[in-house]
mmCIF file of C-alpha atoms and ligand atoms in Angstrom:
data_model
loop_
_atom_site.group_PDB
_atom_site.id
_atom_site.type_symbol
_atom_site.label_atom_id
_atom_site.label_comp_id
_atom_site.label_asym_id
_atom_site.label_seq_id
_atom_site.Cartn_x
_atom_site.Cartn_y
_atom_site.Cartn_z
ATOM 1 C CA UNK L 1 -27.951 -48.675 -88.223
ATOM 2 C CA UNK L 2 -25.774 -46.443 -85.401
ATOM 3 C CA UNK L 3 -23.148 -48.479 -87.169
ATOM 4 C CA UNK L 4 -24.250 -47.247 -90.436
ATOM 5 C CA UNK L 5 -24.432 -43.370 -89.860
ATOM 6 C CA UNK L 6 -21.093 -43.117 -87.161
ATOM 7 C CA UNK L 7 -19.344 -44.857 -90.491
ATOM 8 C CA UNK L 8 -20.597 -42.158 -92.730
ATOM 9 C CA UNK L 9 -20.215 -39.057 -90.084
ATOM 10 C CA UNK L 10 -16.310 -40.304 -90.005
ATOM 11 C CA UNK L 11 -16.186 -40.377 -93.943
ATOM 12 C CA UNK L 12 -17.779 -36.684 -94.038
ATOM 13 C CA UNK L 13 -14.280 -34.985 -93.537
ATOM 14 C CA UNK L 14 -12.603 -37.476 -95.750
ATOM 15 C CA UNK L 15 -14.968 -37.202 -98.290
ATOM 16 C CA UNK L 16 -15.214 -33.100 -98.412
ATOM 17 C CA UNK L 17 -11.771 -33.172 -98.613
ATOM 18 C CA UNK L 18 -10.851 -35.820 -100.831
ATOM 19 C CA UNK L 19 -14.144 -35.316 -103.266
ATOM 20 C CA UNK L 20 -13.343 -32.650 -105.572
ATOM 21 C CA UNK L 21 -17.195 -32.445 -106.304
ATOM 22 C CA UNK L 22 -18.707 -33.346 -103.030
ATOM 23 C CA UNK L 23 -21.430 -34.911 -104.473
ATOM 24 C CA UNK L 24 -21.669 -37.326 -101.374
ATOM 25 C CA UNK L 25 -21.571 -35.532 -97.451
ATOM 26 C CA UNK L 26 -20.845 -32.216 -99.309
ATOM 27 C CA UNK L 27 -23.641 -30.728 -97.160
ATOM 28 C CA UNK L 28 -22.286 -29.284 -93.925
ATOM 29 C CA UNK L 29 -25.230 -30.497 -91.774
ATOM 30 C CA UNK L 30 -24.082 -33.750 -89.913
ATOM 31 C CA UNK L 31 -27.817 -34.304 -90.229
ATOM 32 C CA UNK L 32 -27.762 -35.000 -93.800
ATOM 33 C CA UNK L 33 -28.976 -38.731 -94.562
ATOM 34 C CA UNK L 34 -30.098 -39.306 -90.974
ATOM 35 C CA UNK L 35 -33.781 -41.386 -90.975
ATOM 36 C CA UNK L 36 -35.142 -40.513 -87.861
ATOM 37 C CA UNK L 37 -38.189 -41.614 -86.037
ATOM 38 C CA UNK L 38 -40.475 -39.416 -83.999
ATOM 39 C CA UNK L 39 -43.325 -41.570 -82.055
ATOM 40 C CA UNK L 40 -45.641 -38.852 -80.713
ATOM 41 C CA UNK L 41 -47.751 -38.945 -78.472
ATOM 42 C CA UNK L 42 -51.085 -37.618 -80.333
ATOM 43 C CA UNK L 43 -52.784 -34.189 -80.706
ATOM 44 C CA UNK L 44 -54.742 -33.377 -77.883
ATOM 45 C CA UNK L 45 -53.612 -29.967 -77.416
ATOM 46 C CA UNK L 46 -52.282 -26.685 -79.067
ATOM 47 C CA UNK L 47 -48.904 -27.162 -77.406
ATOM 48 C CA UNK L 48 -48.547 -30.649 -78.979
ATOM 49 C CA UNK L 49 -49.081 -29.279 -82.195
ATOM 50 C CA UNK L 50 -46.899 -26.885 -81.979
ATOM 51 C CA UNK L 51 -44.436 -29.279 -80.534
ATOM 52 C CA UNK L 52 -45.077 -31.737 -83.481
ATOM 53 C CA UNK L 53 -44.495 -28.682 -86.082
ATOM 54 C CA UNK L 54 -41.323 -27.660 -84.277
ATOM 55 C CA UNK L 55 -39.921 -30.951 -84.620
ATOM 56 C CA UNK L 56 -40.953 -31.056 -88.607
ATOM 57 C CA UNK L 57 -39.928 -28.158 -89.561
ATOM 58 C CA UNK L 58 -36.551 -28.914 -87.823
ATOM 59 C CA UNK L 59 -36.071 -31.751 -89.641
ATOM 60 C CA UNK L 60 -36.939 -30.339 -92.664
ATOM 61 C CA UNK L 61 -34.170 -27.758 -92.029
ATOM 62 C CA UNK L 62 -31.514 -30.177 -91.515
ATOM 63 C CA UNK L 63 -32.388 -32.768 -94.360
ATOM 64 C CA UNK L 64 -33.472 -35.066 -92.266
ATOM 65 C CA UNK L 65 -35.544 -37.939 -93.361
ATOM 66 C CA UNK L 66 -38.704 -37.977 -90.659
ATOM 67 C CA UNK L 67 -40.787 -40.940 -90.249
ATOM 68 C CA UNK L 68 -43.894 -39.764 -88.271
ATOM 69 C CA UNK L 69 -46.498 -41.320 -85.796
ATOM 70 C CA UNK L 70 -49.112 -40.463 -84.227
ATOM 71 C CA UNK L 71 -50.563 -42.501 -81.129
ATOM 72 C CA UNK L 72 -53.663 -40.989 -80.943
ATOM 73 C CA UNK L 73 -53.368 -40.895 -76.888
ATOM 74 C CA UNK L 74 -52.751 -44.936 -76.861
ATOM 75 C CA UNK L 75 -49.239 -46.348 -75.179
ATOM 76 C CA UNK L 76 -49.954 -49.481 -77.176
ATOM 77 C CA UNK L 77 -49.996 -47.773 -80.964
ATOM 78 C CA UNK L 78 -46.512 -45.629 -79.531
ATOM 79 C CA UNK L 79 -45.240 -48.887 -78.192
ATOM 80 C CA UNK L 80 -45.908 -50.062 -81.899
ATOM 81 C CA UNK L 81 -44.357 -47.108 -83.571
ATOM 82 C CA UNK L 82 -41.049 -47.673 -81.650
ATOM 83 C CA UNK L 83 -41.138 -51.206 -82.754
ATOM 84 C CA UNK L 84 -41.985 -50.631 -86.416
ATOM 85 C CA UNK L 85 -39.221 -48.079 -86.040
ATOM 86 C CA UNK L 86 -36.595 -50.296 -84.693
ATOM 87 C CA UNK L 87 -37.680 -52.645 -87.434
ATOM 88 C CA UNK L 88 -36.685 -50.079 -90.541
ATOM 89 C CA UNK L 89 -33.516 -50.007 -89.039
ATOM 90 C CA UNK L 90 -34.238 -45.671 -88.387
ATOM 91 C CA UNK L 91 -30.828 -44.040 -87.171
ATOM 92 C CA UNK L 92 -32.172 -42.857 -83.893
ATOM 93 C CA UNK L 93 -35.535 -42.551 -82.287
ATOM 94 C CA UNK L 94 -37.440 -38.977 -80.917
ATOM 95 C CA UNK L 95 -39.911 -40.213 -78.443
ATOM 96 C CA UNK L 96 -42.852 -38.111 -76.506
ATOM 97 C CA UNK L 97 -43.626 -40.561 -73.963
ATOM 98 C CA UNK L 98 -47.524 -40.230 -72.848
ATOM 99 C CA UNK L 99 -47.157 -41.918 -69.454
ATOM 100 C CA UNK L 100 -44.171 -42.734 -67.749
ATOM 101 C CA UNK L 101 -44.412 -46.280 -66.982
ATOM 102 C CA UNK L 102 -44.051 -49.762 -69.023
ATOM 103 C CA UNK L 103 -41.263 -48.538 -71.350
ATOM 104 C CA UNK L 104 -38.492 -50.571 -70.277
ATOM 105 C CA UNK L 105 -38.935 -53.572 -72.649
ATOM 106 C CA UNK L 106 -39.459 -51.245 -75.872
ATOM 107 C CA UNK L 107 -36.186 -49.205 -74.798
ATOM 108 C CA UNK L 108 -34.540 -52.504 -74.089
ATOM 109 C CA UNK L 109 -35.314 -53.517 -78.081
ATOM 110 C CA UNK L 110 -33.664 -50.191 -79.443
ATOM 111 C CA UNK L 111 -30.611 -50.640 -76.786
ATOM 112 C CA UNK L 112 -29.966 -54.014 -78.231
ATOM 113 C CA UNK L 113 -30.465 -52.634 -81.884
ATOM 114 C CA UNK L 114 -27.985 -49.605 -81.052
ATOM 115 C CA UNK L 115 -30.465 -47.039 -81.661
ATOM 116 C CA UNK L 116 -30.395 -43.890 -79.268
ATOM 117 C CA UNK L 117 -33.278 -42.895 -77.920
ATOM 118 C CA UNK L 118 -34.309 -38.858 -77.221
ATOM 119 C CA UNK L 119 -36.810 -38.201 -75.022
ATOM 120 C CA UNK L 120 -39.129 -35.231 -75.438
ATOM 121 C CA UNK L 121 -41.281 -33.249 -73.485
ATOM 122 C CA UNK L 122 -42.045 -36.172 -70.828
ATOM 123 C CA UNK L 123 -40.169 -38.569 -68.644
ATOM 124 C CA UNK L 124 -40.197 -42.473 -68.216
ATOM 125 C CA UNK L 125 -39.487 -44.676 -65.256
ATOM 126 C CA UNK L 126 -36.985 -47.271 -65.829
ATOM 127 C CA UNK L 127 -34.447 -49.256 -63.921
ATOM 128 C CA UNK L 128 -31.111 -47.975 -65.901
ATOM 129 C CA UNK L 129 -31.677 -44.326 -67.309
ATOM 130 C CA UNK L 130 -29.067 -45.882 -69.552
ATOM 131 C CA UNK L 131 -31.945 -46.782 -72.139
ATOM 132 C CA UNK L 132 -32.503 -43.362 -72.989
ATOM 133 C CA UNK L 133 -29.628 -40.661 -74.576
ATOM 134 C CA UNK L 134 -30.948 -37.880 -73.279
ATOM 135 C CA UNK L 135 -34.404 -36.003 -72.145
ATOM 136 C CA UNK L 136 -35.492 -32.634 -73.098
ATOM 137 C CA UNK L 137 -38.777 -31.237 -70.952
ATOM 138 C CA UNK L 138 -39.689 -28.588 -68.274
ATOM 139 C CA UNK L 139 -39.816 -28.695 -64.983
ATOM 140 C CA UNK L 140 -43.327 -29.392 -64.139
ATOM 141 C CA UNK L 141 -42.569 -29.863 -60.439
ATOM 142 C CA UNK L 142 -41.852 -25.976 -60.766
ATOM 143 C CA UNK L 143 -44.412 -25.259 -62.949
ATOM 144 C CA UNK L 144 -47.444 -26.633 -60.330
ATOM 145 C CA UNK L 145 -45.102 -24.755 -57.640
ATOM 146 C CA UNK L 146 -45.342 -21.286 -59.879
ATOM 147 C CA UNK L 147 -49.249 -21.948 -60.172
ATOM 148 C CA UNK L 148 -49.640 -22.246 -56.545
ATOM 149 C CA UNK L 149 -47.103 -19.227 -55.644
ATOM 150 C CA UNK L 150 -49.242 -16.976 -57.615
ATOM 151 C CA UNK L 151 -52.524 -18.057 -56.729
ATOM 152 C CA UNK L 152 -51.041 -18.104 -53.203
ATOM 153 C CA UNK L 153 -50.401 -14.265 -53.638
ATOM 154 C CA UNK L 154 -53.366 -13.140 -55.262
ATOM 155 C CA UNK L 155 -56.190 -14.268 -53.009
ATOM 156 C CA UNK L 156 -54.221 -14.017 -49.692
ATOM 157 C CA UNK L 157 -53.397 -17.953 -49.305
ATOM 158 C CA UNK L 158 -57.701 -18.596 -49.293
ATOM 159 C CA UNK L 159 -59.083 -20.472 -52.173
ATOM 160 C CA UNK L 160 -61.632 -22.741 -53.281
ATOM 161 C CA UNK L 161 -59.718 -24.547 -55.762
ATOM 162 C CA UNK L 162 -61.094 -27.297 -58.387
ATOM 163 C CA UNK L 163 -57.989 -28.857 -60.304
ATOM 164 C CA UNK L 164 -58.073 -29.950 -63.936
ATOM 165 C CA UNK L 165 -55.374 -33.030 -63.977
ATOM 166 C CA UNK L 166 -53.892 -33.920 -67.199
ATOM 167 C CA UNK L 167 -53.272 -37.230 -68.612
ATOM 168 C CA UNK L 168 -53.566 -39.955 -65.715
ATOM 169 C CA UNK L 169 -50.238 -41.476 -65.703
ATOM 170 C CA UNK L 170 -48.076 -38.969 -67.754
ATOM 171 C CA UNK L 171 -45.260 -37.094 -66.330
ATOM 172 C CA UNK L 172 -46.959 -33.057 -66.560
ATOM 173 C CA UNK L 173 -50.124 -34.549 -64.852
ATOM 174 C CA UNK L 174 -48.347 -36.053 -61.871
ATOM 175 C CA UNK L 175 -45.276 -33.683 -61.280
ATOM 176 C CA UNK L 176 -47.824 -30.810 -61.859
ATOM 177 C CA UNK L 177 -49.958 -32.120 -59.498
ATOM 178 C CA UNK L 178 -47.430 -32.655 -56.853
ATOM 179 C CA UNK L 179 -45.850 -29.062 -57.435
ATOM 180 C CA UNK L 180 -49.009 -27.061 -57.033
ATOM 181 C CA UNK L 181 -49.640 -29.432 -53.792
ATOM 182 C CA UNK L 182 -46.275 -28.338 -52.546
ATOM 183 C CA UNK L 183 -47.183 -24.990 -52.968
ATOM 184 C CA UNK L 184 -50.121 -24.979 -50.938
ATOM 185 C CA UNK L 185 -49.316 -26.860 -48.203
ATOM 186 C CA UNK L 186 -48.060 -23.429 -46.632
ATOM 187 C CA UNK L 187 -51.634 -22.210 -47.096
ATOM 188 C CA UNK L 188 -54.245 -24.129 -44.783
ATOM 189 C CA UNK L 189 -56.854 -22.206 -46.340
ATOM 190 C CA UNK L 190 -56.387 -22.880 -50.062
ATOM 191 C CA UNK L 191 -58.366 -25.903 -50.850
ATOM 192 C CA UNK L 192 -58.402 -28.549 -53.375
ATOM 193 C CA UNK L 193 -62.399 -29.570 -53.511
ATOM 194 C CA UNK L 194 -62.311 -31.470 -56.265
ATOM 195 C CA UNK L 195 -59.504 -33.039 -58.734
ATOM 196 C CA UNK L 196 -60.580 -34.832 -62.098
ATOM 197 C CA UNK L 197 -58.689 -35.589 -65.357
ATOM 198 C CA UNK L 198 -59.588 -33.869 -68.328
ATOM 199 C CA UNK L 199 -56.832 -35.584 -70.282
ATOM 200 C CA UNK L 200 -55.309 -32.180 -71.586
ATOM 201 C CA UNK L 201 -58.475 -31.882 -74.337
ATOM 202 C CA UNK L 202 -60.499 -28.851 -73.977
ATOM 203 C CA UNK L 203 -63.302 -30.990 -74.782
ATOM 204 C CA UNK L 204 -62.733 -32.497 -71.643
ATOM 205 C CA UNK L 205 -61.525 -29.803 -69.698
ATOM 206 C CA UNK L 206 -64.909 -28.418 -70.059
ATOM 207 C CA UNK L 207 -67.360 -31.622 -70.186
ATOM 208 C CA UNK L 208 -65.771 -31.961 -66.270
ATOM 209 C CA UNK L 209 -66.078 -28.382 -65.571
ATOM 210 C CA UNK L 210 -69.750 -28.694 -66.195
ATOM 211 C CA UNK L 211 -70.397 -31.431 -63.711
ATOM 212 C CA UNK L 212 -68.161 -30.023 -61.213
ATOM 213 C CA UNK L 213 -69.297 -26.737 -61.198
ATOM 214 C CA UNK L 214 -72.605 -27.918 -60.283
ATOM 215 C CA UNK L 215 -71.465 -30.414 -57.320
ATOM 216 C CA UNK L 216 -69.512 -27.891 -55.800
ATOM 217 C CA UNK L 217 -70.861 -24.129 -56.431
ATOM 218 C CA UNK L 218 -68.513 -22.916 -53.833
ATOM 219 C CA UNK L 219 -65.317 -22.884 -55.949
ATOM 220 C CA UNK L 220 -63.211 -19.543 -56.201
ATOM 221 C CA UNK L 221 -60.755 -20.918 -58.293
ATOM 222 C CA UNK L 222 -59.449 -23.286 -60.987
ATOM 223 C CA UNK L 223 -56.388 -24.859 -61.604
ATOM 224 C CA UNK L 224 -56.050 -26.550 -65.114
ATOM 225 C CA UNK L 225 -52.810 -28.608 -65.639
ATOM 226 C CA UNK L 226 -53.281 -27.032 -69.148
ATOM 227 C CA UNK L 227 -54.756 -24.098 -70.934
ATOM 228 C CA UNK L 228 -56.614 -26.077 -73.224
ATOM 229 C CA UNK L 229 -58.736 -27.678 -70.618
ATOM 230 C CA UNK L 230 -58.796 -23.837 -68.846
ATOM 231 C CA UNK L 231 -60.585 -22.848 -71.762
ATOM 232 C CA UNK L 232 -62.719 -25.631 -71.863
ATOM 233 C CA UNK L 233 -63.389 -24.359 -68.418
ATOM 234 C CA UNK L 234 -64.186 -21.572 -68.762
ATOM 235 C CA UNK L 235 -66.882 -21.909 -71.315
ATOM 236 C CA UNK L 236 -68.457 -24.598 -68.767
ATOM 237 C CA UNK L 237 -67.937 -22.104 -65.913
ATOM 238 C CA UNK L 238 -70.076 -19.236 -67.897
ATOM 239 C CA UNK L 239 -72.779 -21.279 -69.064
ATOM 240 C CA UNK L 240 -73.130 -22.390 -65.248
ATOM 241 C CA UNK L 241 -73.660 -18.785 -64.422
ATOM 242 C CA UNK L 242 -70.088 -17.649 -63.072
ATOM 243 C CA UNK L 243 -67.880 -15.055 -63.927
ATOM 244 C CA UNK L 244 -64.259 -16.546 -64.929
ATOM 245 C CA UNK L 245 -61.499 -14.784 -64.587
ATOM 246 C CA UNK L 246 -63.130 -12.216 -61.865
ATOM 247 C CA UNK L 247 -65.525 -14.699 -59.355
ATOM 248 C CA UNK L 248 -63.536 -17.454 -60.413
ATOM 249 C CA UNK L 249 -59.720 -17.085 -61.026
ATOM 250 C CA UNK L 250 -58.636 -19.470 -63.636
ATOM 251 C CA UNK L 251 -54.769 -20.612 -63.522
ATOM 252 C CA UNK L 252 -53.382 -23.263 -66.276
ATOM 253 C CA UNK L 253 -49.868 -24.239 -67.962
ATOM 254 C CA UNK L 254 -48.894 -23.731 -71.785
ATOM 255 C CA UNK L 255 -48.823 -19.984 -72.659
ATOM 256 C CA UNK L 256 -50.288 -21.237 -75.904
ATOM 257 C CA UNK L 257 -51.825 -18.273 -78.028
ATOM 258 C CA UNK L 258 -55.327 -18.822 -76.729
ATOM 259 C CA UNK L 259 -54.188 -18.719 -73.333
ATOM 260 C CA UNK L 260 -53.489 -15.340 -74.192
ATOM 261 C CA UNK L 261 -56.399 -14.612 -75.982
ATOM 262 C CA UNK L 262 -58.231 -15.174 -72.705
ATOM 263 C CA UNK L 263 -56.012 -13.527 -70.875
ATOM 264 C CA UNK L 264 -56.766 -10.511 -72.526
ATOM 265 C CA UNK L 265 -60.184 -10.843 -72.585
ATOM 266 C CA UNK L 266 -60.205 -10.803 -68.543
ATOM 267 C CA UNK L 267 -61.448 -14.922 -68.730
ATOM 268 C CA UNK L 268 -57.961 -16.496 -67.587
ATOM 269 C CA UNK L 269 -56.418 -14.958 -64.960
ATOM 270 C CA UNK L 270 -52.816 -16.564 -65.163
ATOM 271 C CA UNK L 271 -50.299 -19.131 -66.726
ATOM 272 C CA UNK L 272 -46.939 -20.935 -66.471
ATOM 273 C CA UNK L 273 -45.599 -21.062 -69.998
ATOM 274 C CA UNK L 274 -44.113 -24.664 -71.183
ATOM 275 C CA UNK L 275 -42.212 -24.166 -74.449
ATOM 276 C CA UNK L 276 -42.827 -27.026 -76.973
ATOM 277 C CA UNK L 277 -40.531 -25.881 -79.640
ATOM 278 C CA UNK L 278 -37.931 -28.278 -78.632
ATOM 279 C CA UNK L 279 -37.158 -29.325 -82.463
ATOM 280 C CA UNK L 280 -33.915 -27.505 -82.554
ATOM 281 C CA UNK L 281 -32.749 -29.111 -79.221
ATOM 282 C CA UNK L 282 -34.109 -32.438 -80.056
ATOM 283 C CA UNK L 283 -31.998 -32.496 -83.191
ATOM 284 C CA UNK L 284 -28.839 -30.996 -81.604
ATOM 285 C CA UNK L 285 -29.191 -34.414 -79.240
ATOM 286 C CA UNK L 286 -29.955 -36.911 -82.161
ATOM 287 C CA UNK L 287 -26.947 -35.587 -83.766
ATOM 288 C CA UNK L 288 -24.468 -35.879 -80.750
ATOM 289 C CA UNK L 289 -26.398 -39.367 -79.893
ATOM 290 C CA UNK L 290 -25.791 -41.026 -82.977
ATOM 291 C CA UNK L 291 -22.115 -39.685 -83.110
ATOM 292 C CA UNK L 292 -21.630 -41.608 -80.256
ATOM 293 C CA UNK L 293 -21.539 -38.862 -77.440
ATOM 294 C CA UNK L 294 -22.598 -39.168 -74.046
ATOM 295 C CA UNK L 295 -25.418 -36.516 -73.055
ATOM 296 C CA UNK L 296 -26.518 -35.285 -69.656
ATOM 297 C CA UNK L 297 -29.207 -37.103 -68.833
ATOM 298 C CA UNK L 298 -31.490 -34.163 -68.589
ATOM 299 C CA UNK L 299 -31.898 -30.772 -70.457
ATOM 300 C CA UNK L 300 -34.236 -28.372 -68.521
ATOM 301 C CA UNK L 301 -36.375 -26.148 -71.001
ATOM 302 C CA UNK L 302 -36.730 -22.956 -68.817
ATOM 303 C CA UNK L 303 -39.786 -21.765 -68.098
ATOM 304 C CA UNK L 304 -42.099 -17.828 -67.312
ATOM 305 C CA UNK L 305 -45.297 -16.954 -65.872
ATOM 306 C CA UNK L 306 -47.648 -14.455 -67.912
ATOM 307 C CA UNK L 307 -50.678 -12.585 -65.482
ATOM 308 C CA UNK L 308 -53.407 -11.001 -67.394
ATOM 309 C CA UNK L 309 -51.706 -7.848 -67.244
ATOM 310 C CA UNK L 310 -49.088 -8.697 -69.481
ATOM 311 C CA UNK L 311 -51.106 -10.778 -72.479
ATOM 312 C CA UNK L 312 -51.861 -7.712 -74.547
ATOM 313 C CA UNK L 313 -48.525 -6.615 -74.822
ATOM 314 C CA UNK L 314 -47.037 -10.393 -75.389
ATOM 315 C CA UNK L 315 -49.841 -11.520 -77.582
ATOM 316 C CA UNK L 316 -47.865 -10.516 -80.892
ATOM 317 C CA UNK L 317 -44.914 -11.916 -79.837
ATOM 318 C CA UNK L 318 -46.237 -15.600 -78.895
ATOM 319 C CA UNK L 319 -44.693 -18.080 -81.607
ATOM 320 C CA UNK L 320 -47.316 -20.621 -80.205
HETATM 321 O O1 GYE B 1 -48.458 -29.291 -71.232
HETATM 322 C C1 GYE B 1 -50.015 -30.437 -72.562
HETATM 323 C C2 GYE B 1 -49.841 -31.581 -73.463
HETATM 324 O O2 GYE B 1 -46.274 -33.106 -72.239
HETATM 325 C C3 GYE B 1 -45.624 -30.957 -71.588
HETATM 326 O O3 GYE B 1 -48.821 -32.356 -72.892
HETATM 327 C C4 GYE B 1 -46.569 -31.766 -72.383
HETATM 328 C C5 GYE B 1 -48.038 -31.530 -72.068
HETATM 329 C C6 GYE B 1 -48.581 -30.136 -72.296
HETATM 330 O O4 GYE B 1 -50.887 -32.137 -74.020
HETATM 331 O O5 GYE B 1 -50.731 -29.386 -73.130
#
């Protein structure tokens, strides 16, 4: 299908010039008449949503037909989806990895097909980074670092710290582990006495809070790989008696809206802001991809911290 669309991107020119009434590739958008597939990952958290939305609503913008899937959390339903796309022949394929291993194969079927891949939000691991166009995420390496910086700094490098891990196996949940462990390591006295996934769901985030909060009463601080299972958190940590945000200072990733919410309400001290609005450059790299261009391998989605202090003020302006 690569074939397909690079044919009619080279007759858009002729035919705008040629056509007196443009009634085929009048539209400026190179986008126009593209049928791409988007394999998501699933909809555990308000920053997947809003990544999901972005990447609608871009599509939308540029005419582009979307065919959507949802994995529900499951590598096996988003292996599916990438097959089923390959199958209908889709111009290029937008894929939100959930872990980063056991892709090769699936990559290997749209490489033979000659349909580009874009990676979004998360990496993979694979012998030839040649099976993927491009990848669009943060830096979660620096994003654990930031946590641990600031944390660092406000308690004097002495901490009681229970972490919140993300999705066992995806790329946030390990890189943000080993950033915020990097950070530390300066710090003999900041702690780590417990780590448990809470899969990015609040749900979960607070279902493991409750447990842990009771095995180990001593904790001064939380570190939640996302805001979602801070909040969850934080409800476990009140009903248990403690005081978040003031005996216990809370630090996730996100900056979604209810992150700030918190914030403001003294209940989440801190936290690293990952933008999921990646639609526009997601787009920007299907387009080049499927004109045959060679992308960098990696396009690094810049990243802020927000304190407390700041999430009245920024509240309004959160898109997210
Ligand atoms: O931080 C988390 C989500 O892959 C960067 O996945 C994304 C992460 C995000 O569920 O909330």
């Amino acid at each position: 299908m690569k074939k397909r669309a690079l044919l009619l991107l080279a007759l858009t020119p002729f035919l705008l010039t040629q056509c007196g009434d443009g009634s085929k590739g009048g539209d400026s958008s190179s986008s126009n008449s593209l049928t791409i597939g988007f394999a998501q990952a699933g909809a555990e958290s308000a920053w997947r949503t809003a990544e999901t939305e972005s990447i609608t609503r871009e599509a939308e913008q540029r005419g582009v037909t979307l065919k959507f899937s949802d994995a529900q959390g499951k590598q096996e339903n988003q292996i599916k989806a990438v097959r089923g796309f390959i199958a209908q022949g889709v111009d290029a394929i937008i894929l939100a990895p959930i872990v980063e291993t056991g892709w090769e194969p699936v990559l290997k079927e749209a490489q033979r097909a000659e349909i580009p891949v874009v990676l979004v939000d998360r990496g993979v691991q694979v012998s030839d980074d040649g099976l993927y166009a491009t990848l669009i995420a943060s830096d979660f390496v620096a994003e654990g670092q930031m946590a641990a910086d600031w944390l660092a700094k406000k308690t004097g490098g002495k901490a009681n710290i229970i972490e919140l891990q993300g999705t066992p196996g995806a790329a946030p949940a390990i890189d943000r582990k080993k950033g915020f462990e990097q950070g530390i390591a300066a710090h003999p006295e900041m702690k780590i006495i417990a780590s448990q996934s809470g899969d990015f769901r609040r749900s979960q985030g607070k279902e493991v809070m409750e447990a842990l909060v009771k095995a180990h009463p001593n904790l001064t601080a939380v570190y939640a790989h996302n805001d979602d299972m801070a909040l969850g958190a934080i409800q476990a940590l009140e009903a248990a008696g403690k005081k978040p945000g003031t005996d216990v200072l809370v630090v996730s990733i996100d900056g979604v809206k209810d992150a700030f919410i918190a914030m403001k309400d003294g209940q989440l001290n801190c936290t690293v802001e990952c933008n999921p609005l990646l639609g526009p450059n997601a787009f920007d790299a299907v387009e080049k991809a499927v004109a045959g261009e060679t992308l960098p391998k990696k396009t690094v989605v810049q990243d802020r911290l927000f304190e407390a202090s700041q999430a009245a003020a920024e509240l309004p302006n959160r898109q997210y």
